[in-house]
Short mmCIF file of C-alpha atoms in Angstrom, two decimals:
data_model
loop_
_atom_site.label_atom_id
_atom_site.label_comp_id
_atom_site.label_asym_id
_atom_site.label_seq_id
_atom_site.Cartn_x
_atom_site.Cartn_y
_atom_site.Cartn_z
CA MET A 1 -66.45 16.66 -72.56
CA SER A 2 -63.09 16.40 -74.58
CA GLU A 3 -59.60 15.70 -72.70
CA HIS A 4 -58.79 18.99 -74.58
CA ASP A 5 -62.08 21.19 -73.03
CA ALA A 6 -61.22 19.24 -69.52
CA ALA A 7 -58.02 20.80 -69.21
CA ARG A 8 -58.87 24.18 -70.58
CA ALA A 9 -61.69 24.13 -67.81
CA THR A 10 -59.04 23.35 -65.52
CA VAL A 11 -56.96 25.95 -66.36
CA GLU A 12 -59.71 28.42 -66.46
CA GLN A 13 -60.63 27.35 -62.57
CA ALA A 14 -57.04 27.32 -61.31
CA LEU A 15 -56.66 30.32 -62.57
CA LYS A 16 -59.81 31.84 -60.68
CA ASP A 17 -58.43 29.85 -57.73
CA ALA A 18 -55.18 31.95 -57.50
CA GLY A 19 -57.28 35.50 -58.13
CA LEU A 20 -55.39 36.03 -61.86
CA GLU A 21 -56.87 37.65 -64.58
CA TRP A 22 -56.70 36.43 -67.61
CA ASP A 23 -56.21 37.42 -71.66
CA THR A 24 -57.37 35.49 -74.09
CA PRO A 25 -55.27 36.83 -77.38
CA ASP A 26 -57.59 37.15 -80.46
CA GLY A 27 -59.96 35.33 -78.78
CA ALA A 28 -57.90 31.92 -79.00
CA SER A 29 -59.63 29.06 -77.27
CA GLY A 30 -57.46 27.55 -74.54
CA THR A 31 -54.87 30.44 -74.84
CA TYR A 32 -54.59 32.42 -71.33
CA VAL A 33 -52.25 34.89 -70.80
CA VAL A 34 -52.16 36.47 -67.48
CA GLN A 35 -49.46 38.36 -65.50
CA LEU A 36 -47.88 37.02 -62.25
CA PRO A 37 -46.95 39.50 -59.57
CA GLY A 38 -43.65 39.21 -58.35
CA THR A 39 -40.99 41.33 -55.89
CA ARG A 40 -38.38 41.79 -57.61
CA LYS A 41 -39.53 41.51 -61.19
CA LEU A 42 -42.96 43.44 -60.78
CA SER A 43 -44.70 41.43 -62.75
CA THR A 44 -43.83 38.64 -65.16
CA THR A 45 -46.21 37.56 -68.60
CA CYS A 46 -46.70 34.09 -68.82
CA SER A 47 -48.99 32.77 -71.37
CA LEU A 48 -50.61 28.77 -71.07
CA VAL A 49 -51.83 27.16 -74.14
CA VAL A 50 -53.88 23.98 -73.88
CA GLY A 51 -52.79 22.54 -77.19
CA ARG A 52 -54.04 19.30 -78.93
CA HIS A 53 -51.87 17.15 -76.72
CA THR A 54 -50.63 19.43 -74.25
CA LEU A 55 -50.63 22.24 -72.01
CA SER A 56 -47.35 24.25 -72.34
CA VAL A 57 -46.24 27.41 -70.30
CA ASN A 58 -44.40 30.27 -71.51
CA ALA A 59 -42.86 33.31 -69.68
CA PHE A 60 -40.55 35.91 -70.79
CA VAL A 61 -37.68 36.40 -68.05
CA VAL A 62 -34.92 38.76 -69.70
CA ARG A 63 -33.64 40.32 -72.41
CA ARG A 64 -29.95 38.78 -73.83
CA PRO A 65 -27.93 39.83 -71.50
CA ASP A 66 -25.06 42.86 -72.14
CA GLU A 67 -22.09 41.35 -71.18
CA ASN A 68 -20.45 37.70 -69.41
CA HIS A 69 -22.49 35.46 -71.71
CA GLU A 70 -20.55 32.69 -70.64
CA ALA A 71 -21.15 32.98 -66.92
CA PHE A 72 -24.92 34.39 -67.88
CA TYR A 73 -25.95 31.24 -69.65
CA ARG A 74 -23.71 29.14 -67.54
CA TRP A 75 -25.83 29.90 -64.11
CA LEU A 76 -29.26 29.12 -66.67
CA LEU A 77 -27.89 25.72 -67.28
CA GLU A 78 -27.06 24.80 -64.02
CA ARG A 79 -30.33 26.09 -62.75
CA ASN A 80 -32.69 23.88 -65.14
CA THR A 81 -30.75 20.81 -63.30
CA ARG A 82 -32.98 21.93 -60.05
CA MET A 83 -36.33 23.44 -61.52
CA TYR A 84 -39.48 21.42 -61.81
CA GLY A 85 -41.75 22.12 -64.09
CA VAL A 86 -39.66 24.60 -66.17
CA SER A 87 -36.90 24.98 -67.74
CA TYR A 88 -34.93 28.23 -69.24
CA ALA A 89 -34.52 28.46 -72.84
CA ILE A 90 -33.43 31.20 -75.18
CA ASP A 91 -35.01 32.39 -78.53
CA ARG A 92 -33.07 33.44 -81.66
CA LEU A 93 -31.78 36.72 -80.14
CA GLY A 94 -30.95 35.18 -76.76
CA ASP A 95 -33.58 36.84 -74.87
CA VAL A 96 -34.46 34.43 -71.86
CA TYR A 97 -37.99 32.49 -71.34
CA LEU A 98 -39.41 29.66 -69.12
CA VAL A 99 -40.78 27.47 -70.92
CA GLY A 100 -42.77 23.58 -69.89
CA ARG A 101 -45.28 20.98 -71.24
CA LEU A 102 -47.52 18.77 -69.57
CA PRO A 103 -49.63 15.76 -71.40
CA LEU A 104 -53.32 16.79 -70.79
CA ALA A 105 -54.03 14.01 -69.17
CA ALA A 106 -52.04 15.57 -66.05
CA VAL A 107 -53.23 18.71 -66.25
CA THR A 108 -54.83 19.25 -62.41
CA ALA A 109 -55.39 22.66 -60.26
CA GLU A 110 -52.80 21.62 -58.38
CA GLN A 111 -50.13 20.95 -61.21
CA VAL A 112 -51.41 24.54 -62.93
CA ASP A 113 -50.31 25.76 -59.27
CA GLN A 114 -47.23 24.31 -59.41
CA LEU A 115 -46.20 25.87 -62.42
CA LEU A 116 -47.20 29.16 -61.90
CA GLY A 117 -45.09 28.91 -58.93
CA ALA A 118 -42.61 27.92 -60.57
CA VAL A 119 -42.68 30.53 -63.18
CA VAL A 120 -43.00 32.87 -60.41
CA GLU A 121 -39.77 31.65 -58.41
CA ASN A 122 -37.83 31.14 -61.52
CA ALA A 123 -38.41 34.48 -62.97
CA ASP A 124 -38.83 36.72 -60.11
CA GLY A 125 -36.59 35.19 -57.66
CA SER A 126 -33.73 34.72 -59.91
CA PHE A 127 -34.24 38.25 -61.30
CA ASN A 128 -31.34 40.36 -59.72
CA THR A 129 -29.19 37.52 -59.72
CA LEU A 130 -29.96 37.90 -63.61
CA LEU A 131 -29.68 41.72 -63.90
CA GLU A 132 -26.28 41.59 -61.64
CA LEU A 133 -24.72 38.62 -63.99
CA GLY A 134 -25.52 39.96 -67.10
CA PHE A 135 -26.39 43.90 -67.17
CA ALA A 136 -23.77 44.96 -64.05
CA SER A 137 -22.39 47.50 -66.29
CA ALA A 138 -25.75 48.82 -67.85
CA ILE A 139 -26.55 48.70 -63.62
CA ARG A 140 -23.41 50.93 -62.66
CA ARG A 141 -24.15 53.58 -65.48
CA GLU A 142 -27.52 53.98 -64.55
CA TYR A 143 -26.65 54.83 -60.59
CA ALA A 144 -23.93 56.86 -62.44
CA TRP A 145 -26.61 58.88 -64.15
CA ARG A 146 -29.35 58.97 -61.73
CA THR A 147 -27.17 60.29 -58.93
CA ALA A 148 -25.39 62.97 -61.32
CA ARG A 149 -29.07 64.41 -62.01
CA GLY A 150 -30.29 63.72 -58.31
CA GLU A 151 -32.72 61.27 -59.42
CA SER A 152 -33.72 58.20 -57.23
CA THR A 153 -31.74 54.86 -57.22
CA ARG A 154 -34.53 53.27 -54.89
CA ASN A 155 -35.11 50.49 -57.35
CA LEU A 156 -31.38 50.14 -57.63
CA GLU A 157 -31.11 49.31 -54.07
CA ALA A 158 -30.37 45.67 -54.44
CA PHE A 159 -27.08 46.66 -56.31
CA THR A 160 -25.22 48.32 -54.07
CA HIS A 161 -22.42 46.12 -53.85
CA LEU A 162 -22.17 47.26 -57.34
CA THR A 163 -22.49 50.32 -56.93
CA ARG A 164 -20.40 51.08 -53.82
CA ASP A 165 -17.72 52.57 -56.18
CA VAL A 166 -19.41 54.65 -58.72
#
């Protein structure tokens, strides 16, 4: 079995062991798209790609912030220094992703599990902080709009410190 095939089998077994279902877009061999459940961010879409030499991971976190760009991106860069296996990155639009790469020789079920855990920890665990840093005005506007119409604000409860005076 080639190193590539062994890595694919390892990734598939790790996903099965974690109870995760995956898709292979367009039947792309060695490409796995999984939905990782969360508590703050309801789910995080994560792709794992077994390439010729590496396993790469890529997960969307949040769109480009509306405001407070310097503090928002500074927080990401400072957080990168404490993360395992993945790092925050931005695309040309400023949208935020988690990215990581492992050599195929290092792909084990434990490493795949750790990478997926790092994605959940840093996408879901940091989600409210990122919303607060980059979207506080939008949160306040949404809260005001909902309360004016008698709509539920339940999913905004984490941001009551931002909406007290609205």
